[in-house]
Amino acid sequence: MDNVRGLFLATYEEGQLTYRGGVGTGFTDKTRREVWEVLQLIQTDEQPPVVGMPRPEMRAARWVAPRLLAEVEYTEITPDGVLRHPSFKGLREDKPALEVHLEGRPNG
């Protein structure tokens, strides 16, 4: 495989990675290849604990160190905290991953 099919998303909430769903749309062929190249640099066999991630997704995931930020647009957040209709907009490098949390929900 030489590109990304989609990404599983998580945010840090109270110091723990919390599952937010997956995003598979919004990528161009070029961004899929670019993201794949970046993911190869931080790939790991170590599976971090992710609160709320369903078992099928855990088995399907290829793990990377949780330090990349993906900007996504979405229509809403479900009651269980999963993003509905997320669309990938790009990778961000303007803040540390530990500072990212759901909008309107403080991290702490």
XYZ file of C-alpha atoms in Angstrom:
108
model
C 0.000 0.000 0.000
C 1.355 3.414 -0.857
C -1.341 5.727 0.465
C -3.885 6.274 3.226
C -7.437 4.920 3.029
C -8.537 6.740 6.152
C -7.509 7.717 9.649
C -8.807 6.821 13.074
C -9.160 9.944 15.207
C -8.634 10.565 18.912
C -8.245 13.550 21.181
C -6.602 13.842 24.568
C -9.233 14.164 27.288
C -8.111 14.228 30.909
C -4.717 12.944 29.811
C -6.059 9.927 27.886
C -6.513 9.337 24.178
C -10.248 9.167 23.490
C -11.639 7.674 20.270
C -13.477 10.132 17.999
C -14.241 7.927 14.981
C -12.630 7.644 11.599
C -12.254 9.915 8.604
C -11.983 8.539 5.082
C -13.176 11.427 2.932
C -11.662 14.776 2.030
C -8.337 13.357 0.839
C -6.969 14.014 -2.627
C -4.694 11.443 -4.240
C -1.785 13.763 -3.438
C -2.696 14.217 0.253
C -3.227 10.466 0.666
C 0.328 9.842 -0.532
C 1.764 12.687 1.552
C 0.024 11.561 4.746
C 1.134 7.969 4.111
C 4.770 9.112 3.849
C 4.511 10.998 7.163
C 2.809 8.057 8.902
C 5.639 5.733 7.882
C 8.055 7.889 9.883
C 6.124 7.445 13.146
C 4.804 3.896 12.706
C 5.029 1.704 15.812
C 4.111 -1.805 16.931
C 3.098 -0.375 20.305
C -0.651 0.108 20.627
C -1.510 3.100 22.811
C -4.581 2.805 25.045
C -7.515 4.558 23.340
C -10.661 4.981 25.442
C -13.833 3.962 23.608
C -12.237 2.529 20.462
C -14.277 -0.451 19.191
C -12.476 -3.792 18.917
C -12.884 -4.129 15.119
C -11.180 -0.768 14.622
C -8.421 -1.701 17.092
C -7.710 -4.889 15.134
C -7.721 -3.083 11.769
C -5.532 -0.155 12.862
C -1.930 0.353 11.912
C -0.465 2.207 14.842
C 1.602 5.375 14.850
C 2.920 7.488 17.691
C 0.015 9.780 18.658
C 1.597 13.104 17.769
C 0.075 14.164 14.440
C -2.811 16.602 14.269
C -5.430 16.253 11.580
C -7.800 19.102 10.889
C -11.282 17.814 10.110
C -14.673 19.386 9.551
C -17.705 17.532 10.864
C -21.453 18.056 11.143
C -21.864 17.208 14.834
C -20.598 15.208 17.772
C -22.679 12.201 18.795
C -23.660 11.747 22.471
C -20.824 9.224 22.846
C -18.262 11.731 21.515
C -17.772 10.421 17.964
C -17.539 12.918 15.105
C -20.350 12.620 12.574
C -19.497 13.051 8.865
C -15.856 14.066 9.347
C -13.950 15.313 6.304
C -10.137 15.569 6.238
C -8.780 19.085 5.630
C -5.074 18.550 6.262
C -2.351 17.963 8.808
C -1.466 20.713 11.276
C 1.791 21.531 12.974
C 0.805 24.664 14.901
C 0.204 23.110 18.341
C 1.169 20.051 20.389
C -1.157 17.030 20.240
C -1.738 17.227 24.010
C -3.503 20.574 23.506
C -6.101 19.142 21.136
C -9.529 18.318 22.525
C -13.114 18.525 21.337
C -14.280 22.089 20.774
C -16.230 23.340 23.746
C -14.778 20.670 26.031
C -11.755 21.672 28.093
C -8.879 19.246 28.273
C -8.206 18.499 31.803
